[in-house]
Amino acid sequence: MRTRPAARAGQYAALLAYLSFLAFPFLWLVSVAFKPARELGSLHPTWIPEHPTLANFRQAFDEQPLLHAAVNSLLAAVGAAVVAVVVATPTAYVMARRRTRLTRAVSGWVVVSQAFPFVLVIIPLFLVLKNLRLIDSLPGLVLVYVVWALPFALWMLVGHVRAVPVELEEAAAIDGAGRLRTLVSVTAPLLAPGIAVTGLFAFVTAWNEFFFALVLLKSARQQTLPVVLTHFIGAEGVADLGPLAAAASLATLPSLVVFAIVQRRITGGVLAGAVKS
Amino acid sequence: MRARAMAVVVLLLLAGCSGGGGGDEGPVTLRFQSLAWQEESVRANKELVREWNATHEHVKVEYVQGSWSAVHDQLLTSFEGGEAPDIIHDASDDLADFAHGGYLADLTGLLPARLEEDIPRRSWETTTFGDGVYGVPFLQEPRVLVANATWLRRSGVRIPTPGHPWSWTEFRRITERLSGGGRYGVAWPLKEPVSATLNLSLSAGGRMFHRGADGKVTVRFEAGDEVVPRTIHDQAGIDRSASPTTLGSGGSDTLPGFFGGRYAMVPLGFSYRQQIVQQAPEGFDWQVLPAPAGADGLAQGVSPQTLSVAEDSPHKKEAVAFVDFLLRPKNMVRLALGDWMLPTGTRALADPALHTAKDDWATGTALAAHLRPAPAQSVRGYAEWKDKVATPAFQEYYSGAIGLGELRERLEKDGNLVLARYQR
């Protein structure tokens, strides 16, 4: 079926509008990050800074331990993503392939657990972690992020496992492959895009998370990037806008990089899955 | 054999001496959570911590950076979990709940006489709840008018001083005179209309909250309470001398319009001067004017920044000693300069560095004697009254959606229902 030129132009226009909508906050953030203070107070702001400067970045790094906080965030996010994937993948496989009352109950619990507000769980969580001596430690934070990401990760992965035809596993069994061999050689490659998306989800949510990190990390050396970013904001919401934008634009980069890497894997995996089925 | 036995005994004794908690022997470490956020302020705080640590071998202070945007939730969780910092930086209007909850140490009897005498009684009132003192108020800022000096000079209006301020009526007349052609005499940033209105209303004798003989507080919106809201309402809705678009904005949002010559004056906190110095275009001439005065002169309400000690801290005496060090007059001046605010201490306030014409420090310090505790400081249920009743009511009144009668009815009738729940 051929698309009319006018319809195609409309599609491109809609796509462009959508991309602009998505890109606007980030591009504006980058623009502000390179503007000197006097341009920030201009009544007629420009997209391209008239006198671009790195002073905001210098000030941001001088004032706050951004690099150290970024390393903490990276450790917490990677740790959460890896553990979430390792725990969620076999669990999701069982939940998808063995439909018993127990797995149905677990699925129900997963949905219900998403409705708990943070403020409801934060104080009990704080006390539990305190008893485990995991307050003010990255392993404690990773544990929280894993528990937090797990329900949604399971939900996503169960769908991906169900999308892998069970007939392929049966065919492999008929060809003489053992259970483990079937899982590793047949199921796992087809699940790879799902695993990548789940890992990405866990990484991005942990990377951006603020409230748990704020409450659970006590000392300056443990603080993560979202917590440190709030140090540029004063009473009544007044902000040191230039350094804040500089730090925030740097903070978005790891998410973008990880997404760029994983996105290729997702696309490749989806195409591979399409051919096999 | 005997020598070996002796060596074992000595080793055991040494192990006994060094182990087993040993809290009395090693240095005490205090956690100081600071909310300093401006570059100079963070530097001043960190320098002071370094100076303390260099001169106090047995009590070390660890500087922990907190943030204004989430301090209440973060402290509440820390208190509940028994992990609160030893020394806590906050604002006085945030302390009432923590003090009533038993999370903060009563500093009565712990504070040195020097500090008690140096800070005026009216400032101590902001941190006194019941019979206890739960924080040391150390920095505060009046709300002032930041004006486009060139515009004012050319218009020929009388320039007010702390000794001879504008009245609210005169202020309204002048903003009307300065307006026209798409330009406004004033831009009120009233994203948070309640504290601004209540604090400025003290100048006109407004009190809003009245404590009865039974100790219970009720809201009454009387003649003195009407002056400031009516002025703002009439400027925006009748005279067209106040920009209607900035009524929902924060202070920083009004600065581009101010620099761009759209507004002659912006009522802002005194510390906004730092942003103005940083962001104003080259050659932009600005000045600080006192807020208008009413029947009670230049009086206005403030919620000072405070330093408190956690009730759970095992080292309260040491924590208070650090607070005393931090708030020595010279150090208080350093903190005030870093935050572009006024110190509460009388000796610090007298420091020449805070009386210079540069950046109009002198105008601010001249207002210090008129600052009073914010009217709602110790009213239980104030937060709910503000969020559920007063904020929408003032916003609707300023936008012209409701009149003064409706405003009064909502503040009093709905407001007293809210407060009553907290005072049963």
XYZ file of C-alpha atoms in Angstrom:
701
model
C 0.000 0.000 0.000
C 1.480 3.371 -0.982
C 1.180 6.387 1.205
C 0.088 9.631 -0.403
C 2.720 12.419 -0.353
C 0.449 14.689 1.717
C -0.144 11.986 4.300
C 3.560 11.250 4.421
C 4.348 14.942 4.930
C 1.794 14.986 7.733
C 3.434 11.962 9.336
C 6.851 13.591 9.176
C 5.470 16.828 10.594
C 3.858 14.960 13.471
C 7.076 13.038 14.081
C 9.096 16.252 14.027
C 6.686 17.923 16.443
C 6.887 14.939 18.767
C 10.687 14.865 18.620
C 10.826 18.608 19.297
C 8.529 18.153 22.262
C 10.791 15.431 23.647
C 14.048 17.181 22.876
C 13.087 20.685 24.024
C 13.833 20.302 27.759
C 17.204 18.674 27.145
C 18.308 21.170 24.488
C 17.200 24.063 26.686
C 19.115 22.561 29.610
C 22.275 22.340 27.524
C 21.754 25.882 26.261
C 21.398 27.227 29.825
C 24.457 25.272 30.952
C 26.643 27.253 28.541
C 25.145 30.684 29.244
C 26.853 33.248 31.465
C 24.786 34.518 34.412
C 23.874 37.773 32.655
C 22.273 35.923 29.746
C 20.194 33.870 32.167
C 18.498 37.064 33.312
C 17.659 38.186 29.779
C 14.066 38.996 28.898
C 14.671 37.627 25.399
C 16.547 34.350 25.866
C 18.288 32.801 22.863
C 18.748 29.146 21.957
C 22.420 29.612 21.196
C 24.346 31.351 24.004
C 25.714 34.697 22.776
C 28.830 34.382 24.926
C 29.157 30.654 25.629
C 31.118 29.816 28.745
C 32.321 26.815 30.682
C 32.141 28.782 33.935
C 28.953 27.003 35.027
C 30.639 23.614 34.677
C 33.716 24.853 36.543
C 31.564 26.266 39.343
C 29.440 23.109 39.539
C 32.534 20.915 39.909
C 34.187 23.334 42.347
C 31.125 23.566 44.597
C 29.945 19.979 44.714
C 31.631 16.568 44.471
C 29.899 15.775 41.174
C 32.391 13.191 39.952
C 32.270 11.254 43.200
C 28.465 11.429 43.219
C 28.364 10.234 39.599
C 30.510 7.217 40.488
C 28.152 6.441 43.393
C 25.137 6.741 41.083
C 26.793 4.542 38.475
C 27.633 1.839 41.024
C 24.099 1.908 42.429
C 22.442 1.882 38.999
C 24.625 -0.830 37.456
C 24.350 -2.922 40.624
C 20.571 -2.566 40.645
C 20.277 -3.394 36.939
C 22.490 -6.494 37.138
C 20.876 -7.906 40.278
C 17.356 -7.133 39.040
C 17.994 -8.947 35.761
C 19.664 -11.919 37.446
C 16.772 -12.327 39.870
C 13.937 -11.460 37.511
C 14.887 -13.597 34.503
C 14.511 -17.106 36.009
C 11.554 -15.975 38.120
C 9.791 -14.566 35.093
C 10.478 -17.765 33.150
C 8.830 -19.873 35.838
C 5.887 -17.474 36.123
C 5.342 -17.534 32.364
C 5.736 -21.261 31.783
C 4.171 -22.699 34.942
C 0.747 -21.197 35.476
C -0.209 -22.355 38.925
C -2.160 -20.666 41.704
C 1.125 -19.589 43.248
C 2.386 -17.858 40.115
C -0.994 -16.182 39.659
C -0.827 -14.961 43.274
C 2.686 -13.669 42.703
C 1.506 -11.822 39.578
C -1.307 -10.252 41.573
C 1.090 -9.190 44.303
C 3.391 -7.642 41.712
C 0.557 -5.453 40.453
C -0.613 -4.505 43.957
C 2.914 -3.660 45.129
C 3.126 -0.948 42.465
C 0.379 0.959 44.257
C 2.339 1.505 47.501
C 3.356 5.149 47.906
C 6.987 5.785 48.852
C 6.137 7.661 52.024
C 4.295 4.600 53.294
C 7.298 2.322 53.025
C 10.197 4.632 53.688
C 10.223 4.572 57.503
C 9.813 0.760 57.897
C 12.394 0.335 55.154
C 14.733 2.711 56.949
C 14.399 0.722 60.180
C 14.922 -2.633 58.444
C 18.048 -1.399 56.681
C 19.283 0.132 59.915
C 19.013 -3.254 61.640
C 20.887 -4.809 58.739
C 23.524 -2.069 59.108
C 22.885 -1.046 55.524
C 21.993 2.611 56.113
C 24.419 4.973 54.449
C 25.807 2.271 52.185
C 25.548 1.689 48.457
C 24.747 -2.036 48.881
C 21.756 -1.004 50.994
C 20.628 1.415 48.307
C 21.106 -1.243 45.599
C 18.972 -3.620 47.636
C 16.179 -1.057 47.787
C 16.431 -0.301 44.076
C 16.289 -4.004 43.210
C 13.220 -4.549 45.374
C 11.670 -1.448 43.882
C 12.450 -2.385 40.263
C 11.705 -6.079 40.579
C 7.888 -6.077 40.253
C 7.927 -4.075 37.054
C 10.956 -6.009 35.744
C 9.106 -9.278 36.343
C 6.030 -7.952 34.649
C 8.030 -6.970 31.586
C 10.001 -10.201 31.401
C 6.981 -12.458 31.831
C 5.562 -10.892 28.682
C 8.818 -11.451 26.811
C 9.031 -15.102 27.909
C 5.446 -15.690 26.789
C 6.339 -14.220 23.405
C 8.955 -16.979 22.898
C 7.026 -19.889 21.330
C 7.121 -22.899 23.608
C 7.204 -25.059 20.469
C 10.796 -23.980 19.888
C 11.794 -25.400 23.270
C 9.855 -28.578 22.533
C 11.582 -28.882 19.149
C 14.976 -28.499 20.820
C 14.029 -31.206 23.328
C 13.001 -33.533 20.497
C 16.379 -32.844 18.847
C 18.015 -34.096 22.038
C 18.918 -30.877 23.791
C 18.775 -30.977 27.588
C 16.838 -28.477 29.682
C 19.828 -26.232 30.364
C 21.039 -26.393 26.747
C 17.563 -25.446 25.522
C 17.424 -22.490 27.887
C 20.910 -21.240 27.009
C 20.898 -21.889 23.258
C 17.264 -21.378 22.291
C 15.367 -19.326 24.860
C 18.056 -16.948 26.120
C 18.954 -15.432 22.698
C 15.287 -14.802 21.982
C 14.873 -13.249 25.420
C 17.926 -10.998 25.033
C 15.982 -7.906 23.911
C 13.618 -8.294 26.860
C 16.520 -8.712 29.253
C 18.204 -5.650 27.758
C 15.057 -3.543 28.132
C 14.575 -4.737 31.703
C 18.178 -3.940 32.575
C 17.807 -0.529 30.972
C 14.637 0.133 32.932
C 16.314 -0.832 36.210
C 19.379 1.248 35.378
C 17.478 4.386 34.426
C 15.098 4.262 37.404
C 18.006 3.753 39.822
C 20.079 6.453 38.123
C 17.261 8.999 38.411
C 15.992 8.001 41.849
C 16.081 10.748 44.451
C 13.925 10.113 47.517
C 15.385 6.831 48.775
C 18.916 8.090 48.180
C 18.128 11.296 50.059
C 16.784 9.480 53.077
C 19.030 6.405 53.211
C 22.428 7.963 52.566
C 23.688 10.045 55.465
C 27.254 11.013 54.709
C 28.554 13.297 52.012
C 30.822 10.630 50.512
C 27.900 8.302 49.716
C 25.488 10.778 48.133
C 24.322 10.114 44.594
C 23.978 12.561 41.728
C 20.242 13.425 42.041
C 20.786 14.279 45.717
C 23.811 16.432 44.968
C 21.894 18.287 42.243
C 19.453 19.618 44.860
C 22.343 21.359 46.586
C 22.165 24.024 43.894
C 18.630 24.919 45.031
C 18.027 27.241 47.931
C 15.120 28.172 50.170
C 11.817 28.979 48.418
C 13.029 27.275 45.245
C 15.682 29.843 44.308
C 18.281 28.115 42.161
C 21.829 28.680 41.053
C 20.567 28.060 37.536
C 23.787 27.969 35.496
C 25.714 25.421 37.609
C 22.500 23.447 38.167
C 21.907 23.180 34.410
C 25.563 22.266 33.832
C 25.434 19.498 36.431
C 22.018 18.282 35.294
C 23.013 18.089 31.644
C 26.053 15.991 32.615
C 23.795 13.806 34.755
C 21.603 12.944 31.761
C 24.528 11.710 29.657
C 25.022 8.217 31.180
C 21.344 7.381 30.666
C 21.575 8.476 27.055
C 24.785 6.497 26.472
C 23.397 3.333 28.059
C 20.200 3.716 26.065
C 22.154 4.203 22.833
C 24.132 1.016 23.462
C 21.197 -1.108 24.556
C 18.840 0.274 21.921
C 20.856 -1.385 19.114
C 20.630 -4.679 20.969
C 16.874 -4.302 21.392
C 16.328 -3.597 17.707
C 18.632 -6.452 16.640
C 16.936 -8.868 18.998
C 13.463 -7.924 17.877
C 14.396 -8.466 14.228
C 16.073 -11.789 15.004
C 12.986 -12.918 16.881
C 10.775 -11.922 13.973
C 12.739 -14.064 11.509
C 12.772 -17.137 13.765
C 9.063 -17.093 14.470
C 57.862 -19.489 80.281
C 57.210 -16.856 82.915
C 58.223 -14.093 80.539
C 55.813 -15.463 77.932
C 52.997 -15.500 80.501
C 53.774 -11.901 81.458
C 53.744 -10.876 77.797
C 50.319 -12.517 77.368
C 48.981 -10.658 80.420
C 50.324 -7.328 79.129
C 48.829 -7.950 75.699
C 45.475 -8.843 77.253
C 45.551 -5.688 79.360
C 46.397 -3.594 76.317
C 43.615 -5.248 74.364
C 41.259 -4.562 77.273
C 42.220 -0.913 77.278
C 41.811 -0.399 73.550
C 38.720 -2.493 72.969
C 35.271 -2.595 74.479
C 33.753 0.462 72.877
C 36.338 2.954 73.965
C 33.926 5.840 73.394
C 35.619 7.941 76.038
C 39.072 7.732 74.522
C 38.707 8.472 70.805
C 37.610 11.787 69.344
C 33.885 12.482 69.207
C 32.575 12.951 65.673
C 29.572 15.221 65.152
C 27.602 15.361 61.946
C 26.642 18.882 60.927
C 24.010 19.010 58.200
C 24.169 22.389 56.522
C 21.681 23.789 54.027
C 24.103 26.394 52.718
C 23.774 26.409 48.948
C 25.291 29.562 47.517
C 28.934 29.315 46.527
C 30.215 31.786 49.134
C 27.990 30.346 51.828
C 29.129 26.748 51.280
C 32.718 27.951 51.312
C 32.226 29.890 54.570
C 30.608 26.898 56.281
C 33.279 24.479 55.139
C 36.054 26.856 56.201
C 34.527 27.208 59.655
C 34.264 23.435 60.031
C 37.913 23.130 58.998
C 38.933 25.789 61.527
C 37.025 24.001 64.274
C 38.574 20.640 63.415
C 42.059 22.160 63.342
C 41.668 23.504 66.863
C 39.615 20.774 68.541
C 41.464 17.521 68.833
C 38.747 15.627 70.675
C 35.624 16.796 68.884
C 35.606 16.492 65.115
C 32.813 17.809 62.908
C 31.810 16.181 59.638
C 30.203 18.582 57.173
C 27.152 17.053 55.456
C 25.440 18.920 52.674
C 21.643 18.971 52.938
C 19.113 20.620 50.663
C 16.287 23.035 51.317
C 13.977 21.299 48.869
C 13.674 18.077 50.876
C 14.934 18.849 54.345
C 11.665 18.244 56.202
C 11.030 14.719 54.859
C 14.654 13.772 55.133
C 14.928 14.932 58.751
C 11.651 13.315 59.733
C 12.823 9.931 58.458
C 16.201 10.368 60.095
C 14.585 11.232 63.425
C 12.261 8.226 63.237
C 15.183 5.951 62.398
C 17.445 7.387 65.093
C 19.985 8.485 62.501
C 19.580 12.252 62.565
C 22.611 14.529 62.229
C 23.864 15.935 65.544
C 23.667 19.555 64.410
C 20.771 20.549 62.194
C 20.439 23.599 59.997
C 16.821 24.485 59.148
C 14.313 27.365 59.185
C 12.417 28.306 62.319
C 8.985 27.695 60.758
C 9.978 24.055 60.194
C 10.929 23.455 63.825
C 7.541 23.491 65.575
C 6.545 19.973 64.486
C 9.984 18.553 65.277
C 10.053 20.243 68.671
C 6.555 18.998 69.570
C 7.546 15.532 68.338
C 10.449 15.423 70.809
C 13.095 15.148 68.089
C 15.048 18.267 68.985
C 17.025 18.881 72.147
C 15.834 21.628 74.467
C 18.815 23.954 74.531
C 17.743 25.699 77.730
C 20.684 25.619 80.107
C 23.065 24.380 77.408
C 23.577 27.644 75.561
C 26.379 29.949 76.635
C 25.262 33.244 78.164
C 27.202 35.149 75.486
C 25.023 33.708 72.727
C 21.778 34.074 74.664
C 22.465 37.746 75.330
C 23.747 38.505 71.855
C 20.581 37.424 70.055
C 17.494 39.591 70.709
C 14.489 38.186 72.542
C 12.238 38.559 69.497
C 14.539 36.241 67.526
C 14.600 33.644 70.307
C 10.793 33.683 70.200
C 10.943 32.065 66.755
C 12.568 28.952 68.208
C 10.826 28.838 71.588
C 7.978 26.339 71.839
C 6.337 25.940 75.230
C 9.068 26.238 77.816
C 11.894 25.013 75.613
C 14.300 26.555 73.127
C 14.814 24.234 70.188
C 17.181 26.110 67.935
C 19.480 29.088 67.663
C 18.183 31.646 65.143
C 21.212 33.044 63.316
C 20.305 34.426 59.866
C 17.239 36.276 58.669
C 16.133 38.441 55.802
C 13.571 41.178 55.439
C 11.424 41.479 52.345
C 12.504 44.621 50.488
C 11.669 46.446 47.282
C 14.379 46.002 44.688
C 14.015 48.966 42.365
C 15.246 50.092 38.968
C 17.178 53.129 40.277
C 17.368 54.921 36.923
C 13.617 54.623 36.360
C 12.822 55.891 39.850
C 15.248 58.805 39.592
C 13.846 59.904 36.226
C 10.262 59.658 37.442
C 10.983 62.171 40.174
C 9.223 60.201 42.923
C 10.424 60.484 46.481
C 12.955 57.768 47.236
C 12.060 56.120 50.532
C 14.600 55.331 53.255
C 14.303 53.177 56.389
C 13.930 56.420 58.336
C 11.243 57.767 56.007
C 9.576 54.875 54.183
C 6.576 54.990 51.868
C 3.187 54.317 53.395
C 1.098 51.632 51.700
C -1.139 54.347 50.241
C 1.849 56.276 48.926
C 3.311 53.074 47.487
C 0.092 52.425 45.577
C 0.032 55.985 44.250
C 3.647 55.793 43.133
C 3.318 52.443 41.363
C 0.331 53.847 39.496
C 2.389 56.853 38.470
C 5.214 54.628 37.226
C 2.932 52.423 35.133
C 1.740 52.663 31.556
C 2.626 51.590 28.035
C 2.943 47.937 28.936
C 5.200 48.718 31.886
C 4.315 48.267 35.529
C 5.310 50.000 38.741
C 5.614 46.710 40.568
C 5.731 42.968 39.914
C 4.579 40.941 42.891
C 6.014 37.402 42.762
C 3.287 35.660 44.740
C 3.689 31.991 43.980
C 3.614 31.570 47.786
C 1.139 34.336 48.635
C 0.461 33.467 52.274
C 3.784 34.034 53.997
C 4.496 37.166 51.932
C 1.094 38.659 52.742
C 1.095 37.718 56.426
C 4.662 38.846 57.045
C 4.196 42.224 55.357
C 0.823 42.702 57.080
C 2.577 43.137 60.427
C 3.520 46.634 59.236
C -0.155 47.587 59.080
C -0.984 45.982 62.408
C -2.265 42.750 60.859
C -2.069 39.725 63.115
C -4.546 37.252 61.650
C -3.934 34.668 64.408
C -5.363 35.491 67.835
C -4.642 33.407 70.913
C -7.462 33.332 73.448
C -7.253 33.029 77.227
C -7.636 29.254 76.857
C -4.526 29.201 74.673
C -6.470 28.339 71.541
C -5.750 30.193 68.318
C -8.438 31.532 65.990
C -8.200 33.373 62.687
C -9.689 36.864 62.482
C -9.231 38.930 59.342
C -9.461 42.460 60.674
C -8.820 45.973 59.379
C -5.049 45.690 59.839
C -4.998 42.407 57.920
C -6.778 43.967 54.948
C -4.250 46.678 54.092
C -1.575 44.667 52.280
C -3.860 42.260 50.378
C -6.126 45.112 49.318
C -3.149 47.144 48.068
C -1.870 44.221 45.976
C -5.359 43.391 44.703
C -6.052 46.992 43.691
C -2.643 47.418 42.062
C -3.218 44.336 39.919
C -6.949 44.626 39.276
C -7.890 48.318 39.407
C -4.821 50.499 38.850
C -3.093 48.047 36.474
C 0.135 49.075 38.182
C 1.139 45.513 39.153
C 1.839 42.919 36.488
C -0.958 40.321 36.620
C 1.269 37.655 35.065
C 3.819 37.589 37.880
C 1.245 36.904 40.596
C 1.785 33.185 40.108
C 5.573 33.401 39.696
C 8.520 32.866 41.990
C 10.995 35.647 42.742
C 13.618 34.491 40.223
C 11.016 34.406 37.443
C 10.426 38.136 37.714
C 14.082 39.106 37.299
C 14.259 38.986 33.458
C 11.280 41.370 33.265
C 12.856 43.590 35.901
C 16.183 43.733 34.046
C 14.331 44.235 30.757
C 12.667 47.422 32.047
C 9.180 45.977 32.302
C 8.774 46.522 36.059
C 10.087 49.401 38.168
C 10.141 47.429 41.420
C 10.021 43.843 42.634
C 9.371 42.914 46.284
C 11.943 40.223 47.088
C 13.869 38.736 49.981
C 17.053 40.640 50.838
C 19.255 37.718 49.741
C 18.019 37.995 46.132
C 20.655 40.705 45.730
C 23.154 37.949 44.997
C 21.165 36.851 41.935
C 20.715 40.445 40.869
C 24.453 41.149 41.117
C 25.150 38.028 39.050
C 22.459 38.418 36.426
C 21.830 42.138 35.967
C 23.000 43.474 32.600
C 26.103 45.688 32.551
C 25.205 49.209 33.662
C 21.849 48.252 35.146
C 21.410 50.501 38.162
C 19.371 48.975 40.960
C 18.792 49.769 44.598
C 17.152 48.324 47.686
C 14.238 50.190 49.249
C 12.455 49.354 52.495
C 9.049 47.726 52.142
C 6.192 50.203 52.718
C 5.232 50.982 56.295
C 1.837 51.061 57.943
C 0.428 51.801 61.376
C 3.123 49.637 62.962
C 5.969 51.145 60.968
C 8.375 48.886 59.143
C 7.560 45.784 61.182
C 7.482 42.543 59.244
C 7.553 38.848 60.011
C 10.503 36.556 59.366
C 11.367 32.892 59.890
C 15.093 32.904 60.644
C 17.514 30.143 59.711
C 18.349 28.086 62.762
C 20.840 25.611 64.189
C 19.398 22.856 66.381
C 20.733 19.781 68.136
C 19.076 16.379 67.744
C 17.547 14.966 70.910
C 19.158 11.589 70.105
C 22.646 13.054 69.863
C 24.834 11.558 72.594
C 27.078 14.620 72.473
C 24.754 17.567 73.021
C 27.286 19.592 74.994
C 29.887 19.261 72.262
C 27.283 20.048 69.590
C 26.283 23.249 71.393
C 29.966 24.172 71.749
C 30.311 23.882 67.961
C 27.167 25.988 67.435
C 28.661 28.577 69.799
C 31.881 28.570 67.750
C 29.994 28.845 64.467
C 28.008 31.794 65.775
C 30.791 33.865 67.281
C 30.216 37.403 66.014
C 32.996 37.313 63.403
C 31.886 33.904 62.164
C 28.258 34.986 62.068
C 29.312 37.875 59.839
C 31.078 35.446 57.484
C 27.945 33.295 57.301
C 25.738 36.353 56.736
C 27.946 37.681 53.948
C 28.026 34.218 52.347
C 24.237 33.983 52.343
C 23.606 37.683 51.610
C 21.380 37.765 54.698
C 21.349 39.557 58.038
C 22.759 38.019 61.213
C 20.497 37.943 64.257
C 23.376 38.613 66.673
C 23.645 42.264 67.677
C 27.454 42.268 67.681
C 27.624 40.703 64.242
C 25.014 43.114 62.977
C 27.197 46.020 64.078
C 30.116 44.826 61.932
C 31.135 47.518 59.399
C 31.104 44.928 56.607
C 27.315 44.852 56.885
C 26.872 48.597 56.779
C 28.388 49.380 53.426
C 26.575 51.174 50.645
C 27.763 48.454 48.259
C 24.858 46.207 47.294
C 22.755 48.218 49.775
C 23.778 46.213 52.836
C 23.157 49.295 54.972
C 19.489 49.494 53.959
C 18.949 45.914 55.061
C 20.737 46.246 58.377
C 18.666 49.338 59.138
C 15.563 47.129 58.883
C 16.844 44.444 61.253
C 15.357 46.046 64.360
C 11.883 45.882 62.817
C 11.870 42.145 62.151
C 9.437 40.058 64.216
C 8.580 36.369 64.370
C 6.342 35.397 61.461
C 2.711 35.508 62.692
C 2.072 31.812 62.105
C 5.341 30.639 63.611
C 3.917 28.559 66.452
C 0.341 27.975 65.270
C -0.376 24.273 65.067
C -2.271 23.402 61.915
C -0.847 26.416 60.110
C 0.612 24.280 57.306
C -2.792 22.772 56.499
C -4.548 26.133 56.858
C -2.021 27.627 54.455
C -2.199 24.865 51.833
C -5.905 24.090 51.886
C -7.493 27.411 52.743
C -5.275 30.475 52.603
C -3.204 29.836 49.457
C -6.170 29.247 47.118
C -8.151 32.043 48.790
C -5.381 34.626 48.377
C -4.635 33.451 44.840
C -8.284 33.856 43.855
C -8.504 37.237 45.561
C -5.376 38.564 43.853
C -6.558 37.306 40.474
C -9.879 39.082 40.974
C -11.979 35.918 41.106
C -13.343 36.689 44.575
C -13.803 39.846 46.622
C -12.556 40.873 50.053
C -15.708 39.591 51.802
C -15.351 36.125 50.305
C -11.632 36.139 51.157
C -12.427 37.001 54.771
C -15.100 34.348 55.027
C -12.878 31.606 53.691
C -9.850 32.539 55.804
C -11.949 32.730 58.960
C -14.743 30.187 58.541
C -12.886 27.433 56.683
C -9.621 28.310 58.400
C -10.959 28.023 61.927
C -12.431 24.627 61.136
C -8.945 23.462 60.165
C -7.235 24.969 63.222
C -9.888 23.583 65.575
C -8.936 20.027 64.604
C -5.406 20.643 65.888
C -6.541 22.203 69.170
C -9.047 19.742 70.580
